[in-house]
Short mmCIF file of C-alpha atoms in Angstrom, two decimals:
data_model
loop_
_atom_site.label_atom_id
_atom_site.label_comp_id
_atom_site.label_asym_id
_atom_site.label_seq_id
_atom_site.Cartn_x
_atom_site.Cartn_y
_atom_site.Cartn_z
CA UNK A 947 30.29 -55.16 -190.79
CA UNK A 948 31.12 -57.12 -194.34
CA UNK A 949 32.16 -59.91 -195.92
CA UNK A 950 33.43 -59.54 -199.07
CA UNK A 951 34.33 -61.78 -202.09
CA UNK A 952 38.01 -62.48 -202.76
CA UNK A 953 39.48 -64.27 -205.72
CA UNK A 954 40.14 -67.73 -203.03
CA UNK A 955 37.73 -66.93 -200.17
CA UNK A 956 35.95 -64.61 -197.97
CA UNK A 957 37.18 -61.41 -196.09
CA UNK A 958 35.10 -60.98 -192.61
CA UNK A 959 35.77 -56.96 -191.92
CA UNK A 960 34.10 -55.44 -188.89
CA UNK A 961 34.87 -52.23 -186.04
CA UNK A 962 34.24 -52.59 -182.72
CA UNK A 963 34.47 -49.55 -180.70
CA UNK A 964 37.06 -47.96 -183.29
CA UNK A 965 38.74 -51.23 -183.40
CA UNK A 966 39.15 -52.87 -186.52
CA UNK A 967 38.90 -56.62 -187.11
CA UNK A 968 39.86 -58.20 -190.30
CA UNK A 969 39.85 -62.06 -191.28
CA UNK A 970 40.42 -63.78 -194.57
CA UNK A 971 39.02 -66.88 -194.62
CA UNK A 972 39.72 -69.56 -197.57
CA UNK A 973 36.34 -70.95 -199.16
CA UNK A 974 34.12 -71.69 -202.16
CA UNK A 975 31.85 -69.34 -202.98
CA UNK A 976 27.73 -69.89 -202.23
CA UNK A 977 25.17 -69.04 -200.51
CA UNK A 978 25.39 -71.34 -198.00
CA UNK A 979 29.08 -70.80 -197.01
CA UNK A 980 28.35 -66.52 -197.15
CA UNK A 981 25.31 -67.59 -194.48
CA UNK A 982 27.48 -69.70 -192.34
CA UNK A 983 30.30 -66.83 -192.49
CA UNK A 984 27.35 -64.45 -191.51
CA UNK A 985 26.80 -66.77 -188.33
CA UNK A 986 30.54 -66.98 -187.70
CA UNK A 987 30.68 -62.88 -187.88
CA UNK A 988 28.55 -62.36 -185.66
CA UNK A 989 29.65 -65.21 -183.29
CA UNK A 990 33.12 -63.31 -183.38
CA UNK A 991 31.36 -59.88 -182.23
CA UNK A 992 29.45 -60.90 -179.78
CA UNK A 993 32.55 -62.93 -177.97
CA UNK A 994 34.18 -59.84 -178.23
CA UNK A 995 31.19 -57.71 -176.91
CA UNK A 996 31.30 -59.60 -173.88
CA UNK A 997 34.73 -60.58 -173.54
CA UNK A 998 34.29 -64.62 -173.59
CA UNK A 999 37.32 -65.99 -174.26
CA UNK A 1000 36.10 -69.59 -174.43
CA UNK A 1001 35.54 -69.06 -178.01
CA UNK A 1002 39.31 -69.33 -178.99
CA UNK A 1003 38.66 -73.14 -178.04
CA UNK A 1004 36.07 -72.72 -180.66
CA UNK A 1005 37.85 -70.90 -183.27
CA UNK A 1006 41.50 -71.70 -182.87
CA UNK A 1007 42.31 -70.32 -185.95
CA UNK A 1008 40.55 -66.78 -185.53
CA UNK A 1009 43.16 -64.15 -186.19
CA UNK A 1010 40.27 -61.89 -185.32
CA UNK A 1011 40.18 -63.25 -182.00
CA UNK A 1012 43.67 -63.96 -181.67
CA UNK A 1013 44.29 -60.01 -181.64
CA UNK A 1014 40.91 -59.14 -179.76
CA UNK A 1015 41.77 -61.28 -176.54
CA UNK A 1016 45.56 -60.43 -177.55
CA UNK A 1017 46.65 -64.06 -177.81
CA UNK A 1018 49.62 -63.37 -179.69
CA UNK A 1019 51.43 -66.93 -180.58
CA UNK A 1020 54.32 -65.95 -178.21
CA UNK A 1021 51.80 -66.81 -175.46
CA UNK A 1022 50.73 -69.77 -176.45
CA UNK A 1023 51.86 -73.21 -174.46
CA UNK A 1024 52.46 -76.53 -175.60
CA UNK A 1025 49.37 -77.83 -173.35
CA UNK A 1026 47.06 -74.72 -174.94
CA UNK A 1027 48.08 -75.53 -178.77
CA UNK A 1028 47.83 -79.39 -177.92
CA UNK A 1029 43.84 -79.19 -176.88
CA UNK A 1030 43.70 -77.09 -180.42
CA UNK A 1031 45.59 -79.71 -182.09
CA UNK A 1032 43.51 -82.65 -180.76
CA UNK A 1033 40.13 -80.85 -181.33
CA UNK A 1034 41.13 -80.10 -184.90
CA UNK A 1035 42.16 -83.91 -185.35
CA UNK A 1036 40.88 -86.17 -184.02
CA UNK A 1037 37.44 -86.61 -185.87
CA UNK A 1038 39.41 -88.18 -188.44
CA UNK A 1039 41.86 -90.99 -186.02
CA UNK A 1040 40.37 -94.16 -185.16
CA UNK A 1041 39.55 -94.61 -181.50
CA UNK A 1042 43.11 -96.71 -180.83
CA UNK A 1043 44.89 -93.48 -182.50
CA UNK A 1044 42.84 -91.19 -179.91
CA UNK A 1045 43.92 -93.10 -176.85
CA UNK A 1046 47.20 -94.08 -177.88
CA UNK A 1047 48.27 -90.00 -178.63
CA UNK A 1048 45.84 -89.03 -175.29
CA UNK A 1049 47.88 -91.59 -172.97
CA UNK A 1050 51.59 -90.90 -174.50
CA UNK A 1051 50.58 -87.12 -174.45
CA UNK A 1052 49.22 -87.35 -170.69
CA UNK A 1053 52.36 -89.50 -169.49
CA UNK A 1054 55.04 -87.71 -171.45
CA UNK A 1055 54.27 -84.45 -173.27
CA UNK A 1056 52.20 -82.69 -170.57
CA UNK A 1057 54.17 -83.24 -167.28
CA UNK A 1058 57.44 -82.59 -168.45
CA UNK A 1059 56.78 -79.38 -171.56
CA UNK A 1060 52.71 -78.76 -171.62
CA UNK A 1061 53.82 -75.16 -169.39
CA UNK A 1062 56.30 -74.21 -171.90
CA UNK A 1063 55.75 -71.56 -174.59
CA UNK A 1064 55.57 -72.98 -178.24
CA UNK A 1065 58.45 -70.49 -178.47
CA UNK A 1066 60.77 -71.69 -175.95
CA UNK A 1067 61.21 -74.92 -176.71
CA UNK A 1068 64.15 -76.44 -178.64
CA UNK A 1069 65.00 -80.07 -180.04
CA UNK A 1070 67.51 -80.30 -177.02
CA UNK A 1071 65.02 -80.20 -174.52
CA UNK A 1072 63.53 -83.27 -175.84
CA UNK A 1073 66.87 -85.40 -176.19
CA UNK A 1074 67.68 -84.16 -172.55
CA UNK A 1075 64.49 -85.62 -171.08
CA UNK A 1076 64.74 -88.99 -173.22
CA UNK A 1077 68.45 -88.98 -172.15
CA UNK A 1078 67.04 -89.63 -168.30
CA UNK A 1079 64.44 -91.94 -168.92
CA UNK A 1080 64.44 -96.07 -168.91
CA UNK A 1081 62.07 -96.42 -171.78
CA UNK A 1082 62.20 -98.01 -174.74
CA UNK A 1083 62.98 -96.45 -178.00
CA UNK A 1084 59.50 -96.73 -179.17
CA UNK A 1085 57.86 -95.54 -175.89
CA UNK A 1086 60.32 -91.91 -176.58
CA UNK A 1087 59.80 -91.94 -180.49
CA UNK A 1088 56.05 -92.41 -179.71
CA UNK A 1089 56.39 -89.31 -177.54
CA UNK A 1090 58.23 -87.90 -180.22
CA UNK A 1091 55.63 -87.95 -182.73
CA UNK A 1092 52.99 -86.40 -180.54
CA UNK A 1093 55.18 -83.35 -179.59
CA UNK A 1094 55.95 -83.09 -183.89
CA UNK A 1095 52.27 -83.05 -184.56
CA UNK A 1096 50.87 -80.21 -182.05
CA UNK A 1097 54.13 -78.58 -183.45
CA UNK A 1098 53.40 -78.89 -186.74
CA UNK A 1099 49.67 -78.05 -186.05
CA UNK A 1100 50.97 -74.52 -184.95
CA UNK A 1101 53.78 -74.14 -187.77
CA UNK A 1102 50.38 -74.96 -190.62
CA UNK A 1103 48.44 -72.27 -188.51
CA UNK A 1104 50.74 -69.96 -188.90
CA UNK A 1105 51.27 -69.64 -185.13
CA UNK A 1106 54.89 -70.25 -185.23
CA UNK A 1107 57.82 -70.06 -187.98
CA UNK A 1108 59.25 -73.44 -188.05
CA UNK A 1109 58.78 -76.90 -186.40
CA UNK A 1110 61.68 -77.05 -184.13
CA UNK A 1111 60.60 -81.00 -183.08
CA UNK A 1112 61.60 -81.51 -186.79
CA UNK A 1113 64.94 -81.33 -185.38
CA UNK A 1114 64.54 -84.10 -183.02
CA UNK A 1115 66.06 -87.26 -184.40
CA UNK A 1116 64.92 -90.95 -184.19
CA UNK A 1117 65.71 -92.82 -181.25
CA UNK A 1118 67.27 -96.56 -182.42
CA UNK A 1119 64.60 -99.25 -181.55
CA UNK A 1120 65.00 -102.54 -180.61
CA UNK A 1121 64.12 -105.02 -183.35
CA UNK A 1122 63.09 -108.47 -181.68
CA UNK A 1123 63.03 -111.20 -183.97
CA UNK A 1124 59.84 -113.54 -184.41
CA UNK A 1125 59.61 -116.72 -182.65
CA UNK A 1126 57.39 -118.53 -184.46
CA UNK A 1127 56.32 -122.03 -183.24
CA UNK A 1128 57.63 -124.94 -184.75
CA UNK A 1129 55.07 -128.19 -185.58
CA UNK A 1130 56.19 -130.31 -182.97
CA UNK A 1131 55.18 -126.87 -180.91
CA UNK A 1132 51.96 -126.78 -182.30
CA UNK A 1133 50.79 -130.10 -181.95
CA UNK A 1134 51.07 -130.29 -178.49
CA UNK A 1135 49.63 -126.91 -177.92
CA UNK A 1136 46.24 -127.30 -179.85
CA UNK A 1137 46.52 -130.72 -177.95
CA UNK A 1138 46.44 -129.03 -174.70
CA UNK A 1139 43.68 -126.55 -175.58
CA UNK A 1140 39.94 -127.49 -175.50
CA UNK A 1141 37.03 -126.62 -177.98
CA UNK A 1142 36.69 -124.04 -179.01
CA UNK A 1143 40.05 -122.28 -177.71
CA UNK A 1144 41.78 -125.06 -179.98
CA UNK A 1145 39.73 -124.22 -183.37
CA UNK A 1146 40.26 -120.34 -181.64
CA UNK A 1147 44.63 -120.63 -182.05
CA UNK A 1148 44.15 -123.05 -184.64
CA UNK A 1149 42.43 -120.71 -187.12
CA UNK A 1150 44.90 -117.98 -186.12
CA UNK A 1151 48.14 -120.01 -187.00
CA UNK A 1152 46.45 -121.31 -190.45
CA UNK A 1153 45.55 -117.48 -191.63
CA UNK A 1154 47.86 -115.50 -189.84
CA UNK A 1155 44.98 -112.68 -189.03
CA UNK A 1156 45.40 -110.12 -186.21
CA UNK A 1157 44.18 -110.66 -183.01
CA UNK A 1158 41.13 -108.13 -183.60
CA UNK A 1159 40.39 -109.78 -186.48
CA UNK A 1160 39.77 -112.77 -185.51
CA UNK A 1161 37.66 -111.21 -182.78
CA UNK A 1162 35.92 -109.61 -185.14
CA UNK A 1163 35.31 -112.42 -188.10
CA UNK A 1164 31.65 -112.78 -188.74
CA UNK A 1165 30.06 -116.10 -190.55
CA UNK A 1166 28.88 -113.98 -193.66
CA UNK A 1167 32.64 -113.27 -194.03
CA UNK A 1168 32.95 -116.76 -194.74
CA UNK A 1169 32.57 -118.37 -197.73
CA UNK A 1170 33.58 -122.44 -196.95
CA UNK A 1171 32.51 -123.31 -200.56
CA UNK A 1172 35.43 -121.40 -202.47
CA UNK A 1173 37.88 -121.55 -199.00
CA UNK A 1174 38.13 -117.89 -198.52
CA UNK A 1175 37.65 -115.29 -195.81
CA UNK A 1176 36.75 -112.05 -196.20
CA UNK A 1177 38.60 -109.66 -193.47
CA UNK A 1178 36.19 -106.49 -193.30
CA UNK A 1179 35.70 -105.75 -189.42
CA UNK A 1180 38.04 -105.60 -186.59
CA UNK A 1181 37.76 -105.60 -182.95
CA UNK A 1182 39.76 -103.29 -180.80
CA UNK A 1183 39.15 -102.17 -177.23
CA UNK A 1184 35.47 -103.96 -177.52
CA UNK A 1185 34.61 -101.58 -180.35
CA UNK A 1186 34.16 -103.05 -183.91
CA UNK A 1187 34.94 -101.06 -186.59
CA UNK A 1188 36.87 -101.19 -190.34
CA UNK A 1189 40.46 -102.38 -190.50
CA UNK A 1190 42.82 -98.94 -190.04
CA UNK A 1191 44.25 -99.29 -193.60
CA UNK A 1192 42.70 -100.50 -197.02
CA UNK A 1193 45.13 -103.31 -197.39
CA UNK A 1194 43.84 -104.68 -194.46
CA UNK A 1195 40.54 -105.03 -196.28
CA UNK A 1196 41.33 -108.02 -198.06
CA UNK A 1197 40.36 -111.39 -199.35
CA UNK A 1198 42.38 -114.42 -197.51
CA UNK A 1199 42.83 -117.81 -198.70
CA UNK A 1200 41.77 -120.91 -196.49
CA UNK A 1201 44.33 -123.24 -195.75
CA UNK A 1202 43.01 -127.09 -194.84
CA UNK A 1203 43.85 -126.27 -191.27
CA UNK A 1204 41.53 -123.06 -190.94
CA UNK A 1205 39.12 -125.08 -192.68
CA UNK A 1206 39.34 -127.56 -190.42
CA UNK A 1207 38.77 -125.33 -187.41
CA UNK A 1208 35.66 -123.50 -188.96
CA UNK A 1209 33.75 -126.95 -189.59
CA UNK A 1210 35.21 -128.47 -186.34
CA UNK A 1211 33.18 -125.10 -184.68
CA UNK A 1212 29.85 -125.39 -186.75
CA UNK A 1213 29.72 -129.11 -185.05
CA UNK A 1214 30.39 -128.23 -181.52
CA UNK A 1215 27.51 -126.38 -179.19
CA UNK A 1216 29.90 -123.26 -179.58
CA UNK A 1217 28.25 -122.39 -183.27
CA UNK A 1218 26.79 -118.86 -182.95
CA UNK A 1219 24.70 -117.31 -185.73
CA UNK A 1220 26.83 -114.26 -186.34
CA UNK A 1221 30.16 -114.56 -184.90
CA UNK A 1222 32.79 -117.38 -186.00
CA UNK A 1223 34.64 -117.38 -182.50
CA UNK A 1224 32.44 -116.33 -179.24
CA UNK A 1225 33.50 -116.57 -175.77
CA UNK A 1226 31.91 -119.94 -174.54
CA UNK A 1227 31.00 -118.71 -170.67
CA UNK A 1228 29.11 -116.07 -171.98
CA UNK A 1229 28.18 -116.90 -175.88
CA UNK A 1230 28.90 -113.51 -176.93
CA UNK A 1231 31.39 -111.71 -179.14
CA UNK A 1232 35.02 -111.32 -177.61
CA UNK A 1233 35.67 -107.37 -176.53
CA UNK A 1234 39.06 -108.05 -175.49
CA UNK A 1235 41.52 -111.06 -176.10
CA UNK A 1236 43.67 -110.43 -172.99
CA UNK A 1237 41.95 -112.93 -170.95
CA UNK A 1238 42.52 -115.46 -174.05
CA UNK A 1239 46.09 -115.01 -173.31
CA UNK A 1240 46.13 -114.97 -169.26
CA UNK A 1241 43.72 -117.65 -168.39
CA UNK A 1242 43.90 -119.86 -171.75
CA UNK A 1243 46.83 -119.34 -173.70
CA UNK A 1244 49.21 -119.08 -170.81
CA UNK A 1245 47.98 -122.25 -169.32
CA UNK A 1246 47.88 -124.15 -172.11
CA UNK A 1247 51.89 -123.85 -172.82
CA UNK A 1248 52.44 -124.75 -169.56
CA UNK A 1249 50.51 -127.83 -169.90
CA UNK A 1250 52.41 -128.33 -173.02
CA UNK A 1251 55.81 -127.89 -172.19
CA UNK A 1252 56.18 -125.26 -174.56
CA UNK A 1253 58.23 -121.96 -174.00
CA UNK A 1254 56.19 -119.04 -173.54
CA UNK A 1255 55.63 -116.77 -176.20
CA UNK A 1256 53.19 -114.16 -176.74
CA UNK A 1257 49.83 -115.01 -178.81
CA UNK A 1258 50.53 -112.65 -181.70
CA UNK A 1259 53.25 -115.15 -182.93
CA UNK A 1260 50.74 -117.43 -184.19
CA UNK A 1261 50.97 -115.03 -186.62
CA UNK A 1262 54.15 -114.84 -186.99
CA UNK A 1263 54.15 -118.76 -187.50
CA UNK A 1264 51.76 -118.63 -190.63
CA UNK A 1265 54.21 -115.97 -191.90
CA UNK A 1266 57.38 -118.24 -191.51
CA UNK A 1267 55.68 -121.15 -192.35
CA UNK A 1268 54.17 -120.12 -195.65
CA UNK A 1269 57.91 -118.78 -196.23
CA UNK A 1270 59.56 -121.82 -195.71
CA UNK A 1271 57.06 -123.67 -197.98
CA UNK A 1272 58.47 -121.58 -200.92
CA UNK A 1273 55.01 -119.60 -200.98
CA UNK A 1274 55.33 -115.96 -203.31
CA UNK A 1275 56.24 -113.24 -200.27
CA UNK A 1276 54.05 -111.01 -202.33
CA UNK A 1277 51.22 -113.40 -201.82
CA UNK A 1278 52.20 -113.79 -197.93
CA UNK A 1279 51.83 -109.92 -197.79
CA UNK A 1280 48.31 -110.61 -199.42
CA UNK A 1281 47.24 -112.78 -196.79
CA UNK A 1282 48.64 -110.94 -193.58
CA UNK A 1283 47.20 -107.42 -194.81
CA UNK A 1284 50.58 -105.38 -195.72
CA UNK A 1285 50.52 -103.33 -198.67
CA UNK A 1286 53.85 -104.62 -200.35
CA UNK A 1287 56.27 -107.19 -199.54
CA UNK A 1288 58.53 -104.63 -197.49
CA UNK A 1289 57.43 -105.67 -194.26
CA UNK A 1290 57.30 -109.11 -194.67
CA UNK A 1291 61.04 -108.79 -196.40
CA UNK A 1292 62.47 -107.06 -193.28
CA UNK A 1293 60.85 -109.19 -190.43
CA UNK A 1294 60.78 -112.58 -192.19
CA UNK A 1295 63.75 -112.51 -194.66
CA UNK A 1296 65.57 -115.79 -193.34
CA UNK A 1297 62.64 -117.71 -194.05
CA UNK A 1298 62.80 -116.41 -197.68
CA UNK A 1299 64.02 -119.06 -199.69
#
C-alpha cells in the first residue's frame, strides 16, 4: 500500500488479493491531509476485506470502491445518487432549503423516477409526467430543479456523461399581481385589530419586512434615536437564524408609522426585554406566524369589511406605497432586502412614476 505525491493531489495505490486499487485524490499537500489519506486507505481496505458495502454511503466518490463492490454508474438509480447528492449538500442549505428539496423530492422525484437508472432517463420522461399533473408551474419547476441537481451531482462526479434534465425546459408560471391595501383599507384594519396585533401589522406595512423578520426583530436591532432598524435575524419554522442572502442583511429606515408602533409597544404591558413583537398569551417569541393569519388577521378583515388578502401584502403595500410617493426604486430595493432594483421593477412597475 502507498500514497504518493502528484503534481495536484494524492494517489492512494493498494492490492488486495492480486487486485489492484488505484485512486487519485485532489489535495494540498501536508502532513495532516497525507495522515487523514492514511486513515481513508485503510478505511477503503478494510470495507473491502469484509465486504461492507455501507461505506459507498460514506465515500460516494470512491472509484476504489466503486470498482471493488462493482458499482459501475450504469447501476446507479435516481433514489441511490439522490441520498449521495443530499449528503454531499446539504451542510451548506439553510434548514427551509433542506425541507423544501426533502418534501418536493419525497412527493415528486421519488415515487414517480427514484427506481430508474441515472442512465435511462430522458428530458421526455419529465414533460410526460408534468403533462398529467394539476399543479402549478412552480410546484413542477420546483420538481424540476431537484431532479437537475442530483443530475448534475452525478454529471460533476463523473458518474454520468451529460445532464440530460438540462434538457428539460421551464414550465410558464403564473405571475399574480400584488394587491396591496389602499389607506382607507388600512385604517379600518389596524382599527379592527387590538394591541399589540395592531402595532404587529402596523410595523409590517410601514417597513415592508418579511414575515420572519418581523418575528425575528430583537430591541438591540433598534435604534429609535436615529429611526433605523437593523434586519440581522430571521425566524423560519421556529428556528432563528441569519437572513438567506447578504442583501437581506441590511439597515432600514423608520417611517413615522413604524415609529409609532414601536413606542405605542414599549407603553403597553406587551414590552418584552428582547423581542420587539411577542405573542401576548404566552409572552414569548413567535415560532410561527400562521396562527397570526388564521385567528387574527383573518378575523380582523372580516370585522373590517375588507377583502381578504393574504398577510404578506402588507408588504407589498409599503412597496407600492413608497412607489407612488415618488420614493428612488433603488432605495425601495434597499429597504425590502433585494439586491438591485430588478425585482422591485418587474413586480411593482405601475407604481413607478
Amino acid at each position: 500500500m502507498t500514497i504518493k505525491k502528484t503534481e495536484k493531489g494524492y494517489v492512494i495505490d493498494f492490492t488486495i488479493e492480486h487486485q489492484r486499487y488505484r485512486e487519485t485524490i485532489p489535495a494540498p499537500h501536508s502532513k495532516t491531509i497525507e495522515k487523514k489519506l492514511g486513515d481513508q486507505e485503510a478505511i477503503y481496505k478494510m470495507a473491502i476485506t469484509i465486504n461492507d458495502k455501507s461505506y459507498l454511503n460514506k465515500y460516494p466518490n470512491s472509484k476504489i470502491l466503486q470498482k471493488a463492490f462493482r458499482c459501475e454508474s450504469d447501476l446507479f438509480t435516481i433514489d441511490q445518487y439522490s441520498s449521495i447528492w443530499f449528503q454531499q449538500k446539504q451542510r451548506n442549505w439553510s434548514h427551509t432549503t433542506i425541507r423544501g428539496y426533502s418534501q418536493k423530492y419525497n412527493s415528486y422525484i421519488k415515487p414517480n423516477f427514484g427506481h430508474m437508472r441515472l442512465k435511462d432517463f430522458k428530458a421526455s420522461m419529465f414533460d410526460e409526467w408534468a403533462s398529467k399533473q394539476s399543479l402549478s408551474g412552480k410546484s413542477i419547476n420546483e420538481a424540476r430543479n431537484v431532479i437537475h441537481q442530483i443530475f448534475k451531482r452525478a454529471f460533476f462526479d463523473g458518474v454520468i456523461d451529460s445532464n440530460p434534465a438540462e434538457r428539460i425546459e421551464r414550465y410558464k408560471q403564473d405571475h399574480k399581481e400584488p394587491e396591496p391595501f389602499t389607506k382607507n383599507e388600512i385604517t379600518k384594519i389596524l382599527a379592527a385589530l387590538e394591541t399589540p396585533y395592531r402595532q404587529f401589522f402596523q410595523f409590517a406595512i410601514w417597513t415592508g419586512l418579511r414575515t420572519g423578520e418581523l418575528l425575528g426583530l430583537r430591541w438591540q436591532d433598534i435604534d429609535l434615536d436615529n429611526g433605523l432598524a437593523h434586519i440581522r435575524t430571521n425566524i423560519t419554522q421556529g428556528k432563528e437564524k441569519e437572513p438567506k442572502t447578504k442583501g437581506s442583511i441590511r439597515k432600514v429606515e423608520l417611517l413615522p408609522g413604524a415609529i409609532e408602533a414601536l413606542k405605542s409597544i414599549i407603553n403597553s404591558k406587551y414590552y418584552d426585554n428582547y423581542r420587539v413583537f411577542v405573542d401576548p398569551k404566552t409572552k414569548t417569541t413567535y415560532k410561527y406566524a400562521d396562527g397570526l393569519r388564521k385567528y387574527i388577521w383573518i378575523p380582523a378583515l372580516k370585522a373590517a369589511g375588507v377583502k381578504y388578502r393574504y398577510p404578506y401584502q402588507c408588504r407589498h403595500t409599503f412597496a407600492s406605497t413608497m412607489l407612488s410617493q415618488g420614493r428612488n426604486p433603488m432605495w425601495v430595493a434597499s429597504q425590502m432586502g433585494h439586491a438591485d432594483w430588478g425585482m422591485i421593477r418587474k413586480t411593482y412597475g405601475r407604481w413607478i412614476q
